[in-house]
Amino acid sequence: MYYIGIDLGGTNIAAGLVDDKGKLLHKLSVHTPSDVDYTVIVEEMVKLSRKVVSEYGANEADIKSVGIGCPGSIDYKKGSVAYSNNIKMYDAPVREEFQKYWNIPVALENDANAAALGEYVACGEAASVFVAVTLGTGVGGGVIIDGKIFTGSNGAGAELGHSTLVHNGLPCTCGKKGCWECYASATALVNQTKIAIEKHPESLMTKIAKERGKVNGRTAFDAAKQNDSVAKYVVEKYLEYVADGIVSMVNIFQPDKVVISGGISNEGDYILKPIREYVEKYDYNKLFNKVEICTATLLNDAGIIGAAYAGKQLI
Amino acid sequence: MYYIGIDLGGTNIAAGLVDDKGKLLHKLSVHTPSDVDYTVIVEEMVKLSRKVVSEYGANEADIKSVGIGCPGSIDYKKGSVAYSNNIKMYDAPVREEFQKYWNIPVALENDANAAALGEYVACGEAASVFVAVTLGTGVGGGVIIDGKIFTGSNGAGAELGHSTLVHNGLPCTCGKKGCWECYASATALVNQTKIAIEKHPESLMTKIAKERGKVNGRTAFDAAKQNDSVAKYVVEKYLEYVADGIVSMVNIFQPDKVVISGGISNEGDYILKPIREYVEKYDYNKLFNKVEICTATLLNDAGIIGAAYAGKQLI
């Protein structure tokens, strides 16, 4: 049995063939057509899926389901994208449209949720409660309870990055102030780094940023590893923001496992050690098993594998 | 069919007989014996339960289950109280002990979770995701997903009051800083009122507090309703803390319904109006059904009814 997972992004559509064990066997991607109707995007997804199947040499009859991870808000009942700013969809019945070409069970998921489910398949299946946190442009979240994506009552749940970390703090793109993502996203780290460079032009970060032509999420980490004191402070404070938000999620969900993804997760133990220490010290649970915190393993393939798994759950 | 619900508190043990529809038919309470072994408390609970049954004129054979709501951390697998500071229990196998006297299915629950389930039975059964928030000495939480208490992976989940509202803010009893409960509990409101009185002794709050011999959770509300400007500011700011935390919970859980309980919930629409406005304005979901926010209906009986319902779920 095979399952197709599709990761629909603003730039690329990636489709992969996944086996029963969640292993990605073959994948392909194409550019996402821009300024087109959703029907054109769906047609592209169908074509790409069929190409993945034929290139791998599988039989279409052995494909049991398709899962699609899509940026934006999903209407689960209708199988439609209620709204996506990234791929310009509004009330788009993607499931129905896909099934016009290929009559197969189709699961439609938010892309962050699909990626969370992918990481769960890769490293969390022992967890009854599993939380995935993506530190990227924003702070994305996904919560898997008993193997299923927690979507809230209306499909829009698990917006962990939009919980408050600093009451009346920095303004967030969502319209609220002080969201966790204003302090713990990669974007936030870049801003924190820029502010530190401005205040302390003597910091090694200035030199590193100049060499690379810009400040990015690695600037402070790289300088900190070379013992630059200002950079060390920036990293320490940033990780404290990340960890404080994780403590909240731990106190709320008491997950068995928290997985951190996004570019910053490449720092591995360098970020995990202080985050684990902080959570161990400050979480509310002093009696029971402690949560395991680790970095993501699948990275870019998480969306495909998770979407495929969501499709598999339909059958 | 009848179900017994027991609300075990530090001061009283209350037991009630509940019918299939969640209606409380009869209840009794006794003082909780202090400085005794858990076995003595369990014996009291058994006696009280049997008395409720016989006083109501029911037949013991018609009692299908018992549910016990208990302050502290519950070990669900063992059916024991892992730790309770309030009633001095540590690793106490309450379920097993109860069944020595009465061989019946026994559900053991944390008391806040049981109360949340009680409110769910009373007014939330249409909700697939239901959040209860108690503004008391602390801020307690309970989350009901598809009719079941969400306990986290280890039974200690839904400590909503220990999510951060102010990073590095006021010190919390839990050891962390800036927990929601440091700003939104009744205790916090009393502190906020005291600080305002100190700064503005001319406020009507000073007079009200003097008349009552102390500052309590009503002082600011009562003065605000008489148009005292300082009190109005205290109430406004307090409700903003409450509402900001609720927005976080809404963004995380996207519940159909949030129920607020605790003494302050007696203020009814006076607190609901500003909280609803704040949540409507700042929650992340701009597309789907909005959450319904209301005050609790059961109050003191929530624990009994919820515990009974938890017992009912066992069979």
XYZ file of C-alpha atoms in Angstrom:
630
model
C 0.000 0.000 0.000
C 1.155 3.516 -0.833
C -0.026 6.950 0.186
C 0.590 10.258 -1.527
C 1.525 13.313 0.480
C 1.489 16.778 -1.040
C 3.083 19.841 0.473
C 1.513 22.829 -1.224
C 3.585 25.948 -0.680
C 3.588 29.463 -2.035
C 6.746 28.697 -4.065
C 6.666 24.966 -4.757
C 4.326 22.029 -4.820
C 6.083 18.900 -3.547
C 4.499 15.470 -3.836
C 5.833 12.215 -2.442
C 5.053 8.543 -2.348
C 5.021 7.203 1.215
C 4.806 3.601 2.381
C 2.924 2.042 5.288
C 5.745 2.794 7.693
C 5.863 6.485 6.851
C 8.966 6.158 4.681
C 9.257 8.590 1.786
C 10.023 6.496 -1.310
C 10.095 9.097 -4.058
C 9.337 12.785 -4.376
C 9.059 15.467 -7.018
C 8.322 19.144 -7.023
C 7.208 21.891 -9.393
C 6.807 25.623 -9.055
C 3.437 26.684 -7.738
C 1.644 28.471 -10.574
C 0.911 32.023 -9.486
C -2.108 34.204 -10.143
C -4.249 31.289 -11.182
C -7.520 29.805 -10.046
C -7.342 27.037 -7.425
C -8.530 24.585 -10.082
C -5.242 25.055 -11.951
C -3.248 24.355 -8.792
C -5.275 21.227 -8.118
C -4.675 20.020 -11.690
C -0.927 20.515 -11.128
C -1.131 18.511 -7.896
C -2.899 15.657 -9.662
C -0.352 15.602 -12.486
C 2.572 15.684 -10.084
C 1.082 12.902 -7.953
C 0.605 10.654 -10.987
C 4.166 11.390 -12.105
C 5.556 10.400 -8.708
C 3.622 7.134 -8.868
C 4.706 6.257 -12.400
C 8.363 7.287 -11.910
C 8.556 5.048 -8.861
C 7.006 2.256 -10.871
C 4.012 1.828 -8.590
C 0.539 0.961 -9.701
C -2.151 3.608 -9.301
C -4.463 0.976 -7.850
C -2.056 0.559 -4.921
C -2.421 4.215 -3.887
C -4.912 4.261 -1.057
C -5.188 7.953 -0.244
C -3.878 11.436 -0.829
C -3.107 14.028 1.808
C -2.581 17.699 1.060
C -0.924 20.142 3.452
C -1.859 23.680 2.588
C -0.987 27.063 4.121
C -4.041 28.764 5.539
C -7.281 27.911 7.254
C -8.920 24.615 6.424
C -12.623 23.928 6.512
C -12.500 20.249 7.448
C -16.155 19.542 6.877
C -16.125 20.900 3.375
C -12.597 19.739 2.549
C -11.845 23.228 1.370
C -9.270 25.928 1.926
C -11.296 28.591 3.696
C -8.590 31.194 3.225
C -4.964 31.196 2.267
C -3.046 34.379 1.796
C 0.052 32.531 0.513
C -1.571 30.721 -2.356
C -4.524 33.069 -2.849
C -7.327 30.677 -2.172
C -10.665 31.582 -0.737
C -13.385 29.022 -0.026
C -11.715 26.626 -2.492
C -13.146 23.070 -2.473
C -9.779 21.404 -3.087
C -10.841 17.895 -2.059
C -13.798 17.779 -4.412
C -11.754 19.244 -7.248
C -8.960 16.697 -6.767
C -11.467 13.860 -6.759
C -12.796 14.947 -10.156
C -9.500 13.708 -11.587
C -8.775 10.904 -9.184
C -11.515 9.363 -7.112
C -9.572 8.587 -3.956
C -9.869 9.595 -0.269
C -8.310 13.054 0.093
C -7.309 14.620 3.421
C -6.828 18.371 3.485
C -4.720 19.764 6.316
C -3.110 22.981 7.362
C 0.567 22.732 6.356
C 1.936 23.332 9.863
C -0.357 20.615 11.217
C 0.711 18.244 8.452
C 4.381 18.900 9.237
C 3.703 18.278 12.931
C 2.064 14.987 12.054
C 5.081 14.112 9.902
C 7.474 14.682 12.792
C 5.142 12.635 14.977
C 5.333 9.741 12.531
C 9.118 10.059 12.403
C 9.865 10.303 16.101
C 6.794 10.669 18.263
C 4.524 7.692 17.836
C 5.173 6.625 21.412
C 3.751 9.972 22.562
C 0.099 10.213 23.510
C 0.454 13.989 23.423
C 2.972 15.471 21.013
C 3.693 19.162 20.403
C 5.600 20.504 17.405
C 6.878 24.059 17.387
C 8.318 25.656 14.254
C 10.530 28.679 14.727
C 10.376 30.323 11.318
C 8.972 33.578 9.945
C 6.439 33.107 12.713
C 6.056 30.501 15.431
C 3.929 27.669 14.103
C 2.424 24.964 16.201
C 0.947 21.541 15.830
C -0.491 19.306 18.531
C -1.043 15.589 18.032
C -3.291 13.882 20.580
C -3.573 10.095 20.431
C -2.167 10.119 16.916
C -4.551 12.706 15.523
C -4.018 16.344 14.681
C -5.755 18.544 17.242
C -7.619 21.110 15.168
C -9.820 22.775 17.744
C -13.559 22.985 17.262
C -13.332 24.850 13.971
C -10.086 23.688 12.355
C -8.146 26.769 13.392
C -6.655 25.488 16.667
C -3.041 25.111 17.822
C -1.977 28.630 16.938
C 0.583 28.279 19.707
C 2.659 31.210 18.435
C -0.248 33.535 19.079
C -0.438 32.911 22.783
C 0.726 35.888 24.813
C 4.271 35.847 26.161
C 4.460 39.535 27.094
C 1.166 41.190 27.993
C 0.954 44.431 25.972
C 4.340 43.671 24.429
C 5.544 44.024 20.830
C 2.839 44.380 18.171
C 2.132 41.174 16.264
C 1.008 40.804 12.655
C -2.182 39.183 14.021
C -3.304 42.464 15.585
C -2.639 41.429 19.181
C 0.363 42.483 21.238
C 3.070 40.394 22.839
C 2.500 37.098 21.023
C 5.105 34.384 21.600
C 6.045 34.626 17.931
C 7.076 38.285 18.323
C 9.887 37.063 20.587
C 10.686 33.495 19.550
C 10.410 33.395 15.743
C 13.469 33.531 13.506
C 12.211 36.955 12.435
C 12.264 38.044 16.069
C 15.816 36.761 16.507
C 16.922 38.774 13.484
C 15.333 41.886 14.984
C 16.921 41.219 18.371
C 20.279 40.789 16.626
C 19.885 44.053 14.687
C 19.037 45.992 17.835
C 22.081 44.537 19.612
C 24.356 45.431 16.669
C 23.055 48.974 16.698
C 23.751 49.322 20.412
C 27.058 47.458 20.283
C 28.686 48.018 16.882
C 31.896 46.615 18.361
C 30.272 43.167 18.560
C 31.551 40.415 16.291
C 28.001 40.226 14.946
C 28.599 43.453 12.994
C 31.528 41.878 11.159
C 29.673 38.626 10.460
C 26.626 40.470 9.172
C 28.821 42.624 6.898
C 30.572 39.588 5.421
C 27.237 37.929 4.646
C 25.614 41.114 3.445
C 22.800 40.779 5.978
C 21.736 39.838 9.458
C 20.061 36.447 9.602
C 19.044 33.831 12.132
C 22.606 32.495 12.355
C 24.426 35.783 12.951
C 24.055 35.811 16.734
C 24.635 32.060 17.091
C 27.857 32.185 15.054
C 29.245 35.126 16.996
C 28.204 33.596 20.324
C 30.103 30.434 19.497
C 33.179 32.611 19.026
C 32.613 33.935 22.524
C 31.283 37.375 21.624
C 29.629 38.542 24.828
C 26.902 40.649 23.229
C 25.969 37.793 20.883
C 25.938 35.390 23.821
C 23.460 37.636 25.572
C 21.269 37.864 22.456
C 21.200 34.062 22.102
C 20.603 33.503 25.809
C 17.708 35.939 25.901
C 16.233 34.575 22.668
C 16.348 31.011 23.960
C 14.731 32.166 27.190
C 11.805 33.500 25.143
C 11.591 30.208 23.266
C 11.803 28.181 26.467
C 9.298 30.269 28.418
C 6.730 29.681 25.694
C 7.540 25.974 25.709
C 6.979 25.875 29.481
C 3.504 27.317 28.895
C 2.777 24.641 26.295
C 4.113 21.953 28.642
C 1.920 23.193 31.499
C -1.093 23.292 29.190
C -0.582 20.034 27.289
C 1.835 17.959 29.396
C 3.073 16.324 26.203
C 5.420 13.344 26.208
C 7.452 15.059 23.562
C 8.095 18.524 22.132
C 9.837 18.782 18.769
C 11.386 22.056 17.646
C 11.801 22.668 13.928
C 12.750 25.556 11.652
C 16.212 26.744 10.626
C 17.275 27.441 14.210
C 16.753 23.785 15.118
C 19.928 23.072 13.105
C 21.785 24.420 16.133
C 20.904 21.112 17.832
C 22.258 20.674 21.348
C 23.436 24.254 21.430
C 19.793 25.330 21.729
C 18.426 22.173 23.335
C 20.590 22.275 26.443
C 19.489 25.693 27.747
C 15.887 25.108 26.668
C 15.735 21.772 28.483
C 17.284 23.297 31.608
C 14.766 26.129 31.611
C 11.776 23.837 31.125
C 13.016 21.359 33.734
C 13.382 24.209 36.215
C 10.142 26.047 35.577
C 7.481 23.595 34.438
C 4.635 22.953 36.825
C 4.890 19.196 36.897
C 7.292 18.152 39.626
C 5.907 14.648 40.086
C 5.383 12.802 36.862
C 7.488 11.939 33.832
C 9.180 14.932 32.347
C 8.676 15.961 28.756
C 11.314 15.061 26.174
C 12.440 18.013 24.081
C 14.293 17.496 20.805
C 14.864 18.968 17.381
C 13.081 17.854 14.229
C 14.403 14.990 12.139
C 12.501 15.228 8.856
C 12.874 18.906 8.105
C 11.596 19.595 4.576
C 9.951 16.211 4.139
C 7.786 16.525 7.253
C 4.956 18.185 5.305
C 4.822 15.438 2.670
C 5.022 12.567 5.141
C 2.518 14.131 7.522
C 0.042 14.856 4.732
C 0.359 11.263 3.523
C -0.234 10.006 7.057
C -3.326 12.221 7.406
C -4.620 10.655 4.204
C -3.853 7.185 5.528
C -5.933 7.968 8.622
C -9.004 8.384 6.426
C -9.043 4.742 5.434
C -29.580 4.469 36.846
C -27.772 6.662 39.371
C -24.201 7.833 39.719
C -22.448 9.142 42.781
C -20.209 12.178 42.568
C -17.884 13.142 45.390
C -16.153 16.475 45.758
C -13.313 15.955 48.193
C -12.055 19.261 49.538
C -9.691 20.373 52.254
C -12.633 21.537 54.378
C -15.606 19.401 53.335
C -16.449 16.176 51.603
C -19.605 16.583 49.528
C -21.337 13.625 47.920
C -24.325 13.698 45.607
C -26.622 11.392 43.730
C -26.835 12.268 40.052
C -29.181 10.911 37.412
C -28.585 9.975 33.777
C -29.167 13.534 32.646
C -26.595 15.026 35.011
C -29.209 16.282 37.448
C -28.187 16.413 41.100
C -30.962 14.679 43.069
C -29.632 14.778 46.591
C -26.431 15.812 48.314
C -24.816 15.732 51.724
C -21.560 16.912 53.154
C -19.329 16.342 56.167
C -16.156 17.959 57.413
C -13.022 16.438 55.989
C -11.220 14.698 58.840
C -7.827 16.294 59.264
C -4.476 14.747 60.118
C -5.666 11.263 59.286
C -4.561 8.555 56.916
C -6.177 8.491 53.474
C -7.947 5.275 54.451
C -10.000 7.211 57.026
C -11.006 9.772 54.403
C -12.019 7.015 52.006
C -14.110 5.368 54.714
C -15.872 8.698 55.285
C -16.549 8.995 51.547
C -18.064 5.519 51.444
C -20.291 6.232 54.462
C -21.443 9.561 53.042
C -22.190 7.993 49.653
C -24.294 5.264 51.211
C -26.145 7.838 53.307
C -26.968 9.920 50.211
C -28.326 6.809 48.501
C -30.452 5.696 51.428
C -31.756 9.192 52.264
C -32.895 9.595 48.676
C -34.539 6.214 48.875
C -32.553 4.698 46.040
C -31.367 1.146 45.846
C -27.636 0.517 46.053
C -27.923 -1.884 43.125
C -29.024 1.048 40.927
C -25.781 2.940 41.547
C -23.594 2.262 38.544
C -20.415 4.171 39.378
C -18.670 6.580 41.694
C -16.554 9.544 40.685
C -14.227 11.374 43.051
C -12.827 14.831 42.406
C -9.769 15.434 44.491
C -7.354 18.366 44.808
C -3.881 17.466 43.639
C -2.182 15.309 41.056
C -3.919 12.133 39.988
C -2.186 9.001 38.791
C -4.846 7.759 36.395
C -3.311 4.379 35.762
C -3.099 3.524 39.428
C -6.304 5.312 40.427
C -4.360 7.045 43.144
C -3.724 10.533 44.407
C -0.066 11.023 43.573
C 0.191 14.117 45.708
C -2.205 16.487 47.351
C -1.058 19.285 49.569
C -4.631 20.219 50.557
C -5.683 16.874 51.932
C -2.225 15.514 52.735
C -2.220 12.512 50.471
C 0.830 11.016 48.870
C 0.671 8.016 46.539
C -2.710 7.089 48.020
C -4.582 4.293 46.144
C -8.023 5.827 46.705
C -9.829 3.801 44.030
C -8.659 0.454 45.392
C -9.429 1.484 48.955
C -12.950 2.625 48.033
C -13.609 -0.642 46.230
C -12.728 -2.599 49.371
C -16.003 -1.294 50.810
C -18.037 -1.029 47.647
C -17.088 -2.967 44.556
C -18.136 -0.482 41.900
C -16.345 1.356 39.073
C -14.555 4.357 40.609
C -13.208 7.305 38.608
C -10.622 9.474 40.297
C -10.172 12.970 38.898
C -8.457 16.188 39.741
C -11.100 18.467 41.326
C -10.644 21.311 38.823
C -11.030 18.854 35.959
C -14.120 17.339 37.577
C -15.652 20.807 37.996
C -14.887 21.588 34.348
C -16.616 18.385 33.311
C -19.586 19.342 35.490
C -19.945 22.698 33.753
C -19.586 20.893 30.434
C -22.474 18.590 31.349
C -24.546 21.586 32.440
C -23.993 23.876 29.487
C -21.356 22.642 27.087
C -22.349 19.292 25.657
C -22.758 20.838 22.218
C -19.082 21.853 22.356
C -16.471 19.585 20.815
C -13.821 21.611 22.617
C -14.749 23.203 25.929
C -12.513 25.240 28.220
C -13.311 26.039 31.844
C -11.367 28.693 33.701
C -11.727 29.191 37.439
C -10.647 32.527 38.856
C -10.051 31.708 42.496
C -7.047 31.588 44.791
C -5.233 30.636 41.614
C -6.388 30.282 38.028
C -7.564 26.730 37.460
C -8.252 25.205 34.122
C -10.053 22.284 32.623
C -10.287 21.299 28.992
C -12.906 18.892 27.685
C -12.288 17.471 24.214
C -15.050 15.388 22.618
C -16.666 14.953 26.021
C -13.552 13.739 27.822
C -11.288 15.511 30.252
C -7.976 16.337 28.590
C -5.366 15.258 31.104
C -2.163 15.486 29.079
C 0.133 12.508 28.756
C 0.665 12.142 32.479
C -2.535 13.377 34.114
C -1.123 16.774 34.986
C -2.252 18.729 31.908
C -4.465 21.806 31.546
C -2.612 23.913 34.090
C -3.800 26.905 32.094
C -3.105 29.328 34.937
C 0.578 28.500 34.739
C 1.047 29.673 31.193
C 3.062 32.856 30.978
C 1.202 36.141 30.592
C 4.103 38.437 31.423
C 7.564 37.105 30.623
C 9.712 37.603 33.735
C 6.738 39.168 35.522
C 5.469 38.687 39.076
C 6.792 35.635 40.948
C 4.321 32.735 41.046
C 3.923 30.130 43.776
C 4.917 27.520 41.182
C 8.449 28.909 40.974
C 8.063 30.483 37.543
C 7.519 34.168 36.883
C 4.640 35.946 35.198
C 2.056 33.135 35.206
C -1.451 34.094 34.118
C -2.659 33.317 37.625
C -0.403 36.026 39.119
C -2.529 38.582 37.236
C -5.966 37.036 36.760
C -6.738 35.127 39.975
C -8.987 36.542 42.688
C -5.851 36.752 44.821
C -4.233 38.896 42.139
C -7.263 41.189 41.998
C -7.070 41.672 45.764
C -3.395 42.599 45.446
C -4.107 44.965 42.568
C -6.857 46.562 44.656
C -4.562 46.962 47.669
C -1.865 48.618 45.572
C -4.421 51.024 44.085
C -5.761 51.908 47.554
C -2.256 52.627 48.761
C -1.584 54.922 45.835
C -5.033 56.515 45.886
C -6.370 56.528 49.453
C -9.062 58.982 48.282
C -10.669 56.178 46.254
C -14.054 54.842 47.324
C -12.342 51.463 47.616
C -10.689 52.615 50.851
C -14.082 53.293 52.430
C -15.599 50.029 51.217
C -12.636 48.019 52.456
C -12.818 49.727 55.846
C -16.527 48.984 56.223
C -15.939 45.298 55.437
C -12.791 45.050 57.493
C -10.778 43.850 54.519
C -10.077 44.105 50.823
C -11.631 41.287 48.849
C -12.434 40.353 45.263
C -15.555 42.522 45.305
C -14.024 45.750 46.621
C -12.930 47.113 43.246
C -16.059 45.919 41.438
C -18.376 47.535 43.985
C -16.529 50.865 43.883
C -16.318 50.780 40.087
C -20.069 50.358 39.841
C -20.365 53.551 41.911
C -18.231 55.269 39.295
C -15.004 55.506 41.288
C -12.405 56.191 38.625
C -9.498 54.417 40.335
C -11.631 51.334 40.913
C -12.791 51.448 37.308
C -9.172 51.387 36.199
C -8.386 48.452 38.520
C -11.325 46.443 37.169
C -10.568 47.344 33.565
C -6.937 46.331 33.888
C -7.799 43.134 35.771
C -10.310 42.085 33.128
C -7.715 42.821 30.448
C -5.379 40.323 32.149
C -8.200 37.783 32.313
C -9.154 38.369 28.685
C -5.602 38.305 27.332
C -5.112 34.872 28.858
C -8.427 33.729 27.430
C -7.315 34.903 23.969
C -4.238 32.679 24.335
C -6.436 29.707 25.254
C -8.763 30.470 22.359
C -5.859 30.638 19.902
C -4.473 27.385 21.279
C -7.697 25.394 21.640
C -10.284 27.171 19.448
C -12.994 25.942 21.808
C -16.688 26.309 21.019
C -17.203 27.535 24.536
C -15.262 29.048 27.428
C -16.876 29.052 30.851
C -15.565 31.294 33.605
C -16.179 30.292 37.212
C -15.057 31.411 40.659
C -16.477 34.164 42.854
C -15.777 36.848 40.264
C -18.063 35.118 37.775
C -20.972 36.319 39.917
C -20.382 39.702 38.294
C -21.991 38.209 35.180
C -22.367 40.543 32.213
C -20.322 43.195 33.979
C -17.237 41.056 33.373
C -18.442 39.207 30.279
C -18.994 42.264 28.097
C -15.410 43.618 28.217
C -13.918 40.105 28.085
C -15.980 39.196 25.018
C -15.042 42.460 23.311
C -11.347 41.897 23.972
C -11.401 38.303 22.733
C -13.458 39.197 19.652
C -10.942 41.918 18.814
C -7.729 40.041 19.440
C -8.245 36.351 18.783
C -6.482 34.909 15.770
C -9.509 33.337 14.131
C -11.142 35.875 11.863
C -12.889 33.353 9.628
C -14.709 30.655 11.511
C -17.304 30.498 14.237
C -16.373 32.584 17.212
C -16.071 31.150 20.681
C -18.940 31.619 23.123
C -17.831 32.980 26.490
C -20.092 32.739 29.517
C -20.084 32.379 33.288
C -20.564 29.116 35.135
C -24.018 27.858 35.994
C -23.439 25.096 38.541
C -21.017 26.820 40.878
C -20.538 24.643 43.969
C -22.236 21.584 42.497
C -19.983 21.425 39.447
C -17.459 19.205 41.230
C -20.066 16.644 42.317
C -21.837 16.507 38.952
C -18.577 16.370 36.997
C -17.176 13.615 39.193
C -20.386 11.636 38.772
C -20.168 12.095 35.010
C -16.547 10.943 34.986
C -17.697 7.814 36.803
C -20.488 7.326 34.307
C -17.942 7.450 31.488
C -16.267 4.347 32.918
C -19.248 2.143 32.186
